Short mmCIF file of C-alpha atoms in Angstrom, two decimals:
data_model
loop_
_atom_site.label_atom_id
_atom_site.label_comp_id
_atom_site.label_asym_id
_atom_site.label_seq_id
_atom_site.Cartn_x
_atom_site.Cartn_y
_atom_site.Cartn_z
CA MET A 636 -78.53 135.98 222.88
CA PRO A 637 -81.56 134.45 222.62
CA ALA A 638 -81.02 135.25 219.34
CA GLU A 639 -84.01 137.52 219.40
CA ARG A 640 -82.85 138.49 215.72
CA PRO A 641 -79.82 136.11 214.17
CA ARG A 642 -78.29 137.85 212.05
CA GLU A 643 -78.40 135.49 208.27
CA HIS A 644 -75.39 134.23 206.62
CA ALA A 645 -75.91 133.03 203.28
CA PRO A 646 -76.70 130.16 202.32
CA PRO A 647 -79.76 130.98 204.84
CA VAL A 648 -81.81 128.19 205.75
CA ALA A 649 -85.47 129.01 205.27
CA ALA A 650 -86.06 128.68 208.65
CA ALA A 651 -83.75 130.64 210.58
CA ARG A 652 -86.18 133.59 209.06
CA ARG A 653 -89.10 133.38 210.50
CA ARG A 654 -89.83 134.97 213.58
CA ARG A 655 -89.30 133.01 216.75
CA LEU A 656 -91.68 132.79 219.23
CA ARG A 657 -91.18 133.95 221.93
CA ALA A 658 -91.48 130.39 224.07
CA ASP A 659 -88.70 129.55 221.75
CA ARG A 660 -86.50 132.16 222.97
CA ALA A 661 -87.85 131.81 227.02
CA ARG A 662 -87.03 128.24 226.40
CA GLN A 663 -83.21 129.42 225.38
CA LEU A 664 -82.75 131.37 227.93
CA ALA A 665 -84.21 129.18 230.75
CA ASP A 666 -81.46 126.44 229.68
CA LEU A 667 -78.77 129.01 230.10
CA LEU A 668 -80.03 129.95 233.31
CA ARG A 669 -80.64 126.58 234.58
CA HIS A 670 -77.38 125.57 234.00
CA GLN A 671 -76.40 127.96 236.31
CA VAL A 672 -79.12 127.17 239.17
CA LEU A 673 -77.65 124.00 239.28
CA THR A 674 -74.09 124.28 239.45
CA GLY A 675 -73.97 127.14 241.83
CA GLY A 676 -73.30 130.10 239.31
CA PHE A 677 -75.36 132.53 240.82
CA PRO A 678 -73.37 133.81 244.24
CA GLY A 679 -75.82 134.11 247.43
CA GLY A 680 -78.53 131.65 245.41
CA VAL A 681 -79.93 135.53 244.24
CA LEU A 682 -80.46 135.84 240.11
CA PRO A 683 -79.63 139.56 239.14
CA LEU A 684 -82.49 141.62 238.32
CA GLU A 685 -84.90 141.10 235.13
CA ASP A 686 -83.22 144.10 233.39
CA ALA A 687 -79.35 142.99 234.48
CA LEU A 688 -80.54 139.52 232.67
CA GLY A 689 -81.76 141.09 229.81
CA GLN A 690 -78.77 143.29 229.30
CA ASP A 691 -76.35 139.64 229.81
CA TYR A 692 -78.61 137.60 227.33
CA GLY A 693 -79.90 140.34 224.54
CA ALA A 694 -83.33 139.47 226.16
CA SER A 695 -86.53 141.27 226.49
CA ARG A 696 -88.02 141.80 229.63
CA ASN A 697 -90.96 139.81 228.56
CA THR A 698 -88.45 136.84 226.99
CA VAL A 699 -86.87 136.95 230.71
CA ARG A 700 -89.83 136.71 233.04
CA GLN A 701 -90.97 133.71 230.45
CA ALA A 702 -87.71 132.37 231.44
CA LEU A 703 -87.91 132.86 234.81
CA ASP A 704 -91.64 131.24 235.03
CA LEU A 705 -90.08 128.28 233.71
CA LEU A 706 -87.74 127.68 236.03
CA ARG A 707 -90.30 128.62 238.45
CA ALA A 708 -92.47 125.94 237.46
CA GLU A 709 -89.84 123.85 237.86
CA ARG A 710 -89.45 124.79 241.49
CA LEU A 711 -85.85 125.91 240.57
CA VAL A 712 -86.28 129.32 242.02
CA GLU A 713 -88.56 131.51 243.74
CA ARG A 714 -89.74 134.95 243.62
CA GLN A 715 -88.63 136.91 246.91
CA PRO A 716 -90.70 140.24 247.76
CA GLY A 717 -87.75 142.60 248.26
CA VAL A 718 -85.16 139.82 247.81
CA GLY A 719 -85.26 138.83 244.47
CA THR A 720 -85.64 135.39 242.58
CA VAL A 721 -83.52 133.53 244.42
CA VAL A 722 -82.52 129.50 243.67
CA VAL A 723 -85.14 127.39 245.73
CA ALA A 724 -83.30 123.92 244.09
CA GLU A 725 -82.68 121.22 246.13
CA LYS A 726 -81.37 118.24 243.54
CA TYR A 727 -77.55 116.90 243.97
CA PRO A 728 -75.58 115.29 240.86
CA HIS A 729 -75.26 111.23 241.06
CA GLY A 730 -72.88 109.99 239.73
CA LEU A 731 -72.38 108.08 236.52
CA ASP A 732 -68.65 107.18 235.96
CA ARG A 733 -68.49 105.28 238.50
CA LEU A 734 -71.12 102.23 239.96
CA MET A 735 -72.12 103.96 244.13
CA GLY A 736 -74.39 103.40 246.40
CA LEU A 737 -76.02 106.46 247.09
CA ALA A 738 -75.11 107.17 250.74
CA GLU A 739 -72.20 106.66 248.86
CA THR A 740 -72.26 109.24 246.05
CA LEU A 741 -74.37 111.59 247.87
CA HIS A 742 -72.34 111.93 251.10
CA GLU A 743 -70.64 115.48 251.09
CA HIS A 744 -74.31 116.20 251.12
CA GLY A 745 -76.19 114.85 253.91
CA ARG A 746 -77.30 111.91 255.39
CA VAL A 747 -79.32 109.20 253.34
CA THR A 748 -81.69 107.00 255.34
CA ASN A 749 -83.98 104.15 254.48
CA GLU A 750 -86.92 103.61 255.10
CA VAL A 751 -87.96 99.99 254.81
CA ARG A 752 -91.30 98.99 253.41
CA THR A 753 -91.18 95.55 252.97
CA VAL A 754 -88.48 92.91 253.35
CA GLY A 755 -88.70 89.33 252.78
CA PRO A 756 -87.81 86.49 250.72
CA VAL A 757 -90.54 85.45 247.44
CA PRO A 758 -90.42 83.21 244.73
CA ALA A 759 -88.45 84.59 242.15
CA PRO A 760 -90.59 84.79 238.59
CA ALA A 761 -89.05 84.09 236.15
CA CYS A 762 -87.72 87.76 234.45
CA VAL A 763 -86.47 88.20 238.36
CA ALA A 764 -84.52 84.22 238.31
CA ASP A 765 -82.59 84.48 235.02
CA ARG A 766 -81.41 87.70 235.79
CA LEU A 767 -80.46 87.17 239.16
CA CYS A 768 -79.25 83.53 237.31
CA VAL A 769 -80.94 81.15 239.57
CA PRO A 770 -83.81 78.63 239.21
CA ALA A 771 -87.34 79.97 238.58
CA ARG A 772 -89.50 80.07 241.70
CA THR A 773 -86.43 79.59 244.11
CA ASP A 774 -86.74 81.98 246.68
CA VAL A 775 -84.74 85.46 246.64
CA LEU A 776 -84.73 88.30 249.04
CA TYR A 777 -87.39 91.36 248.18
CA VAL A 778 -86.78 94.59 249.36
CA GLU A 779 -88.34 98.19 248.89
CA ARG A 780 -87.09 101.19 250.87
CA LEU A 781 -87.87 104.80 250.46
CA ARG A 782 -84.82 106.36 250.74
CA ARG A 783 -84.33 110.15 252.01
CA LEU A 784 -81.93 112.73 251.68
CA GLY A 785 -81.29 115.10 254.66
CA GLY A 786 -84.93 114.18 255.66
CA LEU A 787 -86.42 114.67 252.37
CA PRO A 788 -87.92 111.42 249.69
CA LEU A 789 -85.54 111.02 247.43
CA SER A 790 -86.14 107.87 245.43
CA LEU A 791 -88.09 104.24 246.26
CA ASP A 792 -85.94 101.28 245.48
CA LEU A 793 -87.11 97.64 244.71
CA THR A 794 -84.60 95.59 244.93
CA TYR A 795 -84.03 91.57 244.96
CA LEU A 796 -80.98 89.57 245.35
CA PRO A 797 -80.41 85.59 246.00
CA MET A 798 -80.45 84.33 249.03
CA ASP A 799 -78.07 83.47 250.21
CA ILE A 800 -76.81 86.88 250.03
CA GLY A 801 -80.43 88.46 251.73
CA ALA A 802 -80.11 86.34 253.59
CA ASP A 803 -77.79 87.90 256.00
CA LEU A 804 -79.02 90.78 254.30
CA ILE A 805 -82.40 91.30 256.45
CA GLY A 806 -80.41 91.33 260.21
CA ALA A 807 -78.43 94.05 259.00
CA ASP A 808 -78.55 97.96 259.35
CA LEU A 809 -81.12 98.83 255.98
CA GLU A 810 -82.42 101.93 257.55
CA ASN A 811 -78.54 103.17 256.97
CA THR A 812 -76.43 101.34 255.15
CA ASP A 813 -76.00 100.90 251.28
CA VAL A 814 -77.52 97.83 249.81
CA PHE A 815 -74.02 97.73 247.53
CA ARG A 816 -71.72 97.99 250.99
CA LEU A 817 -73.69 95.42 252.94
CA ILE A 818 -73.33 92.71 249.53
CA GLU A 819 -69.46 93.30 249.86
CA LYS A 820 -69.40 93.34 253.49
CA ILE A 821 -70.88 89.83 253.73
CA THR A 822 -70.13 88.26 249.97
CA GLY A 823 -65.97 90.22 251.22
CA GLN A 824 -66.12 90.85 246.82
CA ALA A 825 -66.30 93.84 245.32
CA LEU A 826 -68.55 94.96 243.15
CA GLY A 827 -67.48 94.50 239.29
CA THR A 828 -69.73 96.17 236.70
CA ALA A 829 -73.68 97.16 236.37
CA GLU A 830 -75.94 97.51 233.27
CA ILE A 831 -78.23 100.36 233.54
CA THR A 832 -81.11 101.91 232.01
CA LEU A 833 -82.34 105.10 232.52
CA GLU A 834 -86.02 106.61 231.62
CA ALA A 835 -87.96 109.26 232.37
CA VAL A 836 -91.38 108.88 233.22
CA ASN A 837 -94.18 110.36 235.04
CA ALA A 838 -95.36 108.98 237.83
CA ASP A 839 -98.29 107.11 238.97
CA ALA A 840 -100.77 108.58 241.62
CA HIS A 841 -98.98 106.22 244.40
CA SER A 842 -95.62 106.08 244.03
CA ALA A 843 -96.13 110.10 243.64
CA ALA A 844 -97.70 109.99 247.35
CA VAL A 845 -94.93 107.94 248.73
CA LEU A 846 -92.30 109.95 247.20
CA GLN A 847 -94.25 113.15 248.65
CA ALA A 848 -94.41 114.61 244.76
CA PRO A 849 -97.28 115.87 243.02
CA ARG A 850 -98.94 113.31 240.72
CA GLY A 851 -97.27 113.07 237.48
CA ALA A 852 -94.18 114.69 238.38
CA ALA A 853 -91.32 113.25 236.27
CA VAL A 854 -89.53 110.35 237.51
CA LEU A 855 -86.15 108.93 236.43
CA MET A 856 -86.12 105.56 236.56
CA LEU A 857 -83.22 103.70 236.87
CA GLU A 858 -82.94 99.91 236.43
CA ARG A 859 -79.97 98.38 237.37
CA LEU A 860 -78.18 95.06 237.34
CA THR A 861 -75.27 94.87 239.23
CA HIS A 862 -72.57 92.37 239.27
CA LEU A 863 -69.92 90.73 241.87
CA CYS A 864 -65.96 91.25 240.70
CA ASP A 865 -66.42 87.92 239.65
CA GLY A 866 -69.44 88.33 237.33
CA ARG A 867 -72.11 86.75 239.05
CA PRO A 868 -75.24 89.11 238.81
CA VAL A 869 -76.68 90.18 242.92
CA ASP A 870 -78.77 93.07 243.28
CA LEU A 871 -81.47 93.91 240.79
CA GLU A 872 -83.44 97.15 241.21
CA PHE A 873 -85.67 99.50 240.39
CA ILE A 874 -85.71 102.52 241.42
CA ARG A 875 -87.52 106.18 241.16
CA PHE A 876 -85.30 108.92 241.83
CA ARG A 877 -87.37 112.26 242.06
CA GLY A 878 -87.04 114.62 239.26
CA ASP A 879 -86.62 117.62 240.96
CA ARG A 880 -84.29 116.15 243.49
CA ILE A 881 -81.58 114.57 241.09
CA THR A 882 -79.34 114.69 238.21
CA MET A 883 -77.28 112.21 236.79
CA SER A 884 -73.83 113.38 235.48
CA GLY A 885 -70.84 111.70 234.19
CA GLN A 886 -68.56 111.72 231.16
CA LEU A 887 -68.99 109.77 227.87
CA ARG A 888 -65.95 108.71 225.18
CA ARG A 889 -66.24 108.96 221.44
CA ALA A 890 -63.64 106.15 221.03
CA ALA A 891 -64.76 102.26 221.90
CA MET B 358 -94.02 88.01 244.18
CA PRO B 359 -95.30 90.59 243.91
CA ALA B 360 -94.51 89.93 247.75
CA GLU B 361 -98.08 89.15 248.34
CA ARG B 362 -97.30 87.51 251.69
CA PRO B 363 -93.77 87.49 252.33
CA ARG B 364 -92.38 85.05 254.78
CA GLU B 365 -90.53 85.93 257.31
CA HIS B 366 -86.89 85.29 258.27
CA ALA B 367 -85.49 86.04 261.99
CA PRO B 368 -84.56 88.79 262.95
CA PRO B 369 -88.28 90.33 261.30
CA VAL B 370 -88.05 93.58 260.25
CA ALA B 371 -90.57 95.43 261.61
CA ALA B 372 -92.31 96.89 258.14
CA ALA B 373 -92.02 93.71 256.17
CA ARG B 374 -94.97 92.66 258.05
CA ARG B 375 -97.77 94.70 257.46
CA ARG B 376 -99.52 94.24 255.07
CA ARG B 377 -98.81 95.67 251.90
CA LEU B 378 -101.27 98.13 249.53
CA ARG B 379 -102.50 96.52 246.72
CA ALA B 380 -101.02 99.68 244.69
CA ASP B 381 -96.77 98.50 245.84
CA ARG B 382 -97.49 95.03 244.59
CA ALA B 383 -98.93 96.37 240.96
CA ARG B 384 -96.15 99.24 240.91
CA GLN B 385 -93.75 96.15 241.73
CA LEU B 386 -95.23 93.78 239.31
CA ALA B 387 -95.50 96.42 236.39
CA ASP B 388 -92.05 97.78 237.12
CA LEU B 389 -90.72 93.46 236.04
CA LEU B 390 -93.29 93.54 233.14
CA ARG B 391 -91.95 97.11 231.67
CA HIS B 392 -88.69 95.61 231.40
CA GLN B 393 -89.91 92.70 229.38
CA VAL B 394 -91.99 95.42 227.33
CA LEU B 395 -89.38 97.14 226.44
CA THR B 396 -86.87 94.15 225.56
CA GLY B 397 -89.21 92.46 223.69
CA GLY B 398 -89.85 89.55 226.21
CA PHE B 399 -93.02 89.01 224.98
CA PRO B 400 -93.45 87.03 222.18
CA GLY B 401 -95.70 88.76 219.71
CA GLY B 402 -96.00 91.84 221.91
CA VAL B 403 -98.84 90.04 223.21
CA LEU B 404 -98.91 89.80 226.74
CA PRO B 405 -100.46 86.60 228.32
CA LEU B 406 -103.62 86.36 229.78
CA GLU B 407 -104.48 87.98 233.61
CA ASP B 408 -104.83 84.42 234.80
CA ALA B 409 -101.63 83.27 233.38
CA LEU B 410 -99.82 86.60 234.46
CA GLY B 411 -100.97 86.03 237.79
CA GLN B 412 -99.59 82.44 238.08
CA ASP B 413 -96.90 83.47 236.55
CA TYR B 414 -96.36 86.06 239.70
CA GLY B 415 -98.09 85.16 242.53
CA ALA B 416 -100.51 87.67 242.26
CA SER B 417 -103.92 88.99 242.37
CA ARG B 418 -106.27 89.47 239.58
CA ASN B 419 -106.98 92.93 241.21
CA THR B 420 -102.87 93.56 241.09
CA VAL B 421 -102.05 92.16 237.60
CA ARG B 422 -105.38 94.66 236.32
CA GLN B 423 -103.85 97.74 238.23
CA ALA B 424 -100.31 96.92 237.11
CA LEU B 425 -101.38 96.75 233.32
CA ASP B 426 -103.27 99.68 234.30
CA LEU B 427 -99.68 101.72 235.37
CA LEU B 428 -98.71 100.70 231.80
CA ARG B 429 -101.00 101.01 229.60
CA ALA B 430 -100.81 104.98 231.55
CA GLU B 431 -97.11 105.19 230.51
CA ARG B 432 -98.59 104.36 226.52
CA LEU B 433 -96.86 101.44 227.30
CA VAL B 434 -99.35 98.76 226.38
CA GLU B 435 -102.99 99.06 225.20
CA ARG B 436 -106.18 96.44 225.35
CA GLN B 437 -107.26 95.44 222.51
CA PRO B 438 -110.52 93.69 222.24
CA GLY B 439 -110.63 89.99 220.84
CA VAL B 440 -106.31 89.92 221.58
CA GLY B 441 -105.61 91.19 224.66
CA THR B 442 -103.33 93.28 226.37
CA VAL B 443 -100.13 94.44 223.30
CA VAL B 444 -97.50 96.99 223.31
CA VAL B 445 -97.73 99.62 221.53
CA ALA B 446 -94.07 101.31 222.77
CA GLU B 447 -91.96 102.98 220.83
CA LYS B 448 -89.40 103.07 222.68
CA TYR B 449 -85.30 103.05 221.38
CA PRO B 450 -82.16 102.58 223.70
CA HIS B 451 -79.48 105.49 223.32
CA GLY B 452 -75.73 104.36 224.00
CA LEU B 453 -75.13 105.98 227.37
CA ASP B 454 -71.40 103.79 226.81
CA ARG B 455 -70.08 105.30 224.37
CA LEU B 456 -70.37 109.39 223.30
CA MET B 457 -72.70 109.16 219.74
CA GLY B 458 -75.21 110.85 217.60
CA LEU B 459 -78.78 110.47 217.50
CA ALA B 460 -78.62 109.11 214.04
CA GLU B 461 -75.69 107.18 214.76
CA THR B 462 -77.13 105.65 217.58
CA LEU B 463 -80.45 104.11 216.47
CA HIS B 464 -79.49 104.01 213.01
CA GLU B 465 -80.83 99.98 213.49
CA HIS B 466 -84.15 101.60 214.54
CA GLY B 467 -84.98 103.93 211.92
CA ARG B 468 -83.90 107.39 210.00
CA VAL B 469 -83.52 110.61 212.22
CA THR B 470 -84.37 113.66 210.06
CA ASN B 471 -83.97 117.39 211.49
CA GLU B 472 -86.55 119.94 211.57
CA VAL B 473 -84.09 122.99 211.59
CA ARG B 474 -86.21 125.44 213.65
CA THR B 475 -83.70 128.44 213.89
CA VAL B 476 -79.70 128.40 212.77
CA GLY B 477 -77.41 131.70 213.17
CA PRO B 478 -74.99 134.02 215.05
CA VAL B 479 -75.53 135.38 218.13
CA PRO B 480 -73.34 137.18 220.56
CA ALA B 481 -72.43 134.32 223.33
CA PRO B 482 -73.72 135.61 227.02
CA ALA B 483 -70.78 134.99 228.87
CA CYS B 484 -71.99 131.26 230.54
CA VAL B 485 -71.65 130.31 226.82
CA ALA B 486 -68.62 131.79 226.37
CA ASP B 487 -66.69 130.31 229.44
CA ARG B 488 -67.51 126.78 228.37
CA LEU B 489 -66.73 127.09 224.74
CA CYS B 490 -63.89 128.94 225.62
CA VAL B 491 -64.60 131.76 223.53
CA PRO B 492 -64.02 135.29 224.45
CA ALA B 493 -67.83 136.92 225.72
CA ARG B 494 -69.90 138.23 223.24
CA THR B 495 -68.09 136.27 220.70
CA ASP B 496 -70.55 135.46 218.13
CA VAL B 497 -71.00 131.83 218.20
CA LEU B 498 -73.54 129.83 216.05
CA TYR B 499 -76.87 128.89 217.62
CA VAL B 500 -78.91 126.02 216.06
CA GLU B 501 -82.52 124.75 217.08
CA ARG B 502 -83.25 121.25 215.92
CA LEU B 503 -86.96 119.27 216.10
CA ARG B 504 -85.66 115.79 215.73
CA ARG B 505 -87.89 112.83 214.61
CA LEU B 506 -87.09 109.50 213.86
CA GLY B 507 -89.59 107.57 211.67
CA GLY B 508 -91.42 111.10 211.40
CA LEU B 509 -92.67 111.17 215.35
CA PRO B 510 -90.57 113.64 216.80
CA LEU B 511 -88.23 112.34 219.68
CA SER B 512 -86.46 115.45 220.68
CA LEU B 513 -85.64 119.12 220.52
CA ASP B 514 -81.99 120.02 220.64
CA LEU B 515 -80.77 123.53 221.28
CA THR B 516 -76.68 123.53 220.14
CA TYR B 517 -74.56 126.57 220.59
CA LEU B 518 -70.77 126.09 218.68
CA PRO B 519 -67.82 128.07 218.07
CA MET B 520 -68.48 130.28 214.26
CA ASP B 521 -64.92 129.29 213.19
CA ILE B 522 -67.02 125.42 212.84
CA GLY B 523 -70.43 127.10 213.14
CA ALA B 524 -69.75 128.86 209.65
CA ASP B 525 -69.26 125.76 207.63
CA LEU B 526 -72.46 124.31 209.81
CA ILE B 527 -74.71 126.75 208.20
CA GLY B 528 -74.49 125.32 204.56
CA ALA B 529 -74.60 121.86 205.55
CA ASP B 530 -77.49 119.24 205.29
CA LEU B 531 -77.90 119.39 209.35
CA GLU B 532 -81.61 117.83 208.29
CA ASN B 533 -80.21 114.77 207.63
CA THR B 534 -76.73 114.90 209.32
CA ASP B 535 -75.79 114.47 212.95
CA VAL B 536 -73.72 117.33 214.13
CA PHE B 537 -71.29 115.52 215.59
CA ARG B 538 -70.62 113.89 212.07
CA LEU B 539 -70.13 116.98 210.67
CA ILE B 540 -68.29 118.99 213.22
CA GLU B 541 -65.88 115.57 212.60
CA LYS B 542 -65.68 116.43 209.00
CA ILE B 543 -65.35 119.99 209.37
CA THR B 544 -61.92 119.63 212.14
CA GLY B 545 -60.96 116.67 210.39
CA GLN B 546 -60.94 115.30 214.08
CA ALA B 547 -62.91 113.08 215.88
CA LEU B 548 -64.55 113.77 219.00
CA GLY B 549 -62.89 113.14 222.32
CA THR B 550 -64.54 113.14 224.99
CA ALA B 551 -68.35 115.36 226.37
CA GLU B 552 -69.20 116.57 229.97
CA ILE B 553 -73.16 114.56 230.18
CA THR B 554 -76.32 115.59 232.92
CA LEU B 555 -79.08 113.52 232.58
CA GLU B 556 -82.73 115.01 234.54
CA ALA B 557 -86.64 114.28 234.67
CA VAL B 558 -88.50 116.85 233.85
CA ASN B 559 -91.83 117.76 233.39
CA ALA B 560 -91.87 119.29 229.89
CA ASP B 561 -93.53 123.08 229.82
CA ALA B 562 -96.76 123.77 227.50
CA HIS B 563 -94.93 125.09 224.91
CA SER B 564 -91.84 122.08 225.00
CA ALA B 565 -94.49 119.96 224.46
CA ALA B 566 -96.19 121.24 222.03
CA VAL B 567 -93.50 121.03 219.99
CA LEU B 568 -92.56 117.37 220.63
CA GLN B 569 -95.99 116.63 220.50
CA ALA B 570 -96.66 115.67 223.71
CA PRO B 571 -98.82 115.94 226.20
CA ARG B 572 -98.45 118.89 228.35
CA GLY B 573 -96.54 118.15 231.71
CA ALA B 574 -95.24 115.15 229.73
CA ALA B 575 -92.19 113.39 231.17
CA VAL B 576 -88.75 114.65 229.34
CA LEU B 577 -85.27 113.44 229.45
CA MET B 578 -83.00 116.20 229.87
CA LEU B 579 -79.92 115.95 228.04
CA GLU B 580 -76.92 118.93 228.83
CA ARG B 581 -73.90 117.76 227.29
CA LEU B 582 -70.56 120.04 226.49
CA THR B 583 -68.59 117.88 223.80
CA HIS B 584 -64.72 118.38 222.80
CA LEU B 585 -62.69 117.26 220.00
CA CYS B 586 -59.68 114.64 220.54
CA ASP B 587 -57.54 117.96 221.09
CA GLY B 588 -59.34 118.68 224.22
CA ARG B 589 -61.14 122.12 222.43
CA PRO B 590 -65.02 122.39 223.96
CA VAL B 591 -66.98 122.68 220.88
CA ASP B 592 -70.52 121.38 221.04
CA LEU B 593 -72.64 122.74 223.65
CA GLU B 594 -75.97 121.30 223.71
CA PHE B 595 -79.33 121.10 225.54
CA ILE B 596 -81.52 118.18 224.37
CA ARG B 597 -85.21 117.60 225.09
CA PHE B 598 -86.06 113.79 224.55
CA ARG B 599 -89.40 112.68 225.05
CA GLY B 600 -89.96 110.40 227.63
CA ASP B 601 -91.64 108.01 226.33
CA ARG B 602 -89.92 107.69 223.00
CA ILE B 603 -85.97 107.08 224.97
CA THR B 604 -84.28 104.96 227.10
CA MET B 605 -80.45 105.13 227.84
CA SER B 606 -78.09 102.22 228.77
CA GLY B 607 -74.80 101.78 229.77
CA GLN B 608 -72.90 99.42 231.96
CA LEU B 609 -71.07 101.16 235.27
CA ARG B 610 -67.89 99.68 236.66
CA ARG B 611 -67.33 99.82 240.67
CA ALA B 612 -63.68 100.64 240.21
CA ALA B 613 -62.39 104.05 240.01
#
């Protein structure tokens, strides 16, 4: 593997017979290396030499090189003269199993700070009012934050909250505290559930600039409507995570 | 909203006072429109006229135009002469709440067909053997499929399975059947759980070509290790979904 020459079983599938492109084999190898890069699988953060990788994965030297090129293009590894290929990824795991704020889920990885780009009441458009169960055109609090981990931009968050909670949020320490924690403090109630939608999108020029990412950089976009324990929707968010800085991990079950 | 002029509450946050860039307001509006585009919120798939959008969202005409530009760049809407701005997104919801195969989760949206690009046994590299709990260098089945919905590429899936299950898979109808379903049929056992990791990455040139997406297109990358009910890991997958064709939705809970 990367299946340079897959052996045939009967009945053979026609497609299996044709010679695979090196690009296909390189992608296959890159995916396996990628997992190890992201999970600390290489001791000291240094990848084995190309020859050793070729041996371990039954891949030609050209395939190994092309696979490493793919990881470099993703800014997961770098070639360092005299050292070899080293891990430079700064990608952090965001839990998908429990509803958590960013500072909460990443507390082992560093301090999350928030630059509040704007905060203030705005009349709720119908689509926001509907989801937060307030009358249309009622004021809701709009908060826009650039969130950093270890000083580097991680996400750009656009948040809408009902004004009874929002009014208390304006004077709170938004720079250093998750909105989730503040909502629970203000309401004296724990959060319950959230409906989330995840997408991969290319960053537009302005979002990329704010996130200090290249134009067109892949962004993990999260839309989330969070409810209090009693079911009331209190927090509608549109979050753009820099794709090169976050992974989302969780467990799924087959049974309903 | 988009907060052209957020009103101030005491104590004012300094950042709230500064004049917001139109690009910020356009992103804010685009996110709200985007949700409605993806959830069928516009009757007949036609967006209101720019003036009406401006009124509904308290946004200037220039902000509305720029927001629509963002949605067009994402290929979610198009401007049609004499009609206006229409929804052209073909983005389908993949459930994040239950472990499901692609054909299963998308059955309401059309037929999933699989082009088997390669299938055959390969010696398992250590990192695959470890995760599938087979001895290193043992043969495992490698399957590479380009999956289509309604004829258009949706995802490129790289799959590893232990050979006792894999041997029966080779002769199966991989073109028209989810691997999940085949595993359950072959083993006579239901699947149990899967650990998943989701990321947003830019497609490399070759993956983009295979997926018929532009070079650098945002891809939703899913790594998934699936277990049988009895806990045995049987299916390791690396899946690249075209970002413009899939959303992942689910519900998170606050309580552990």
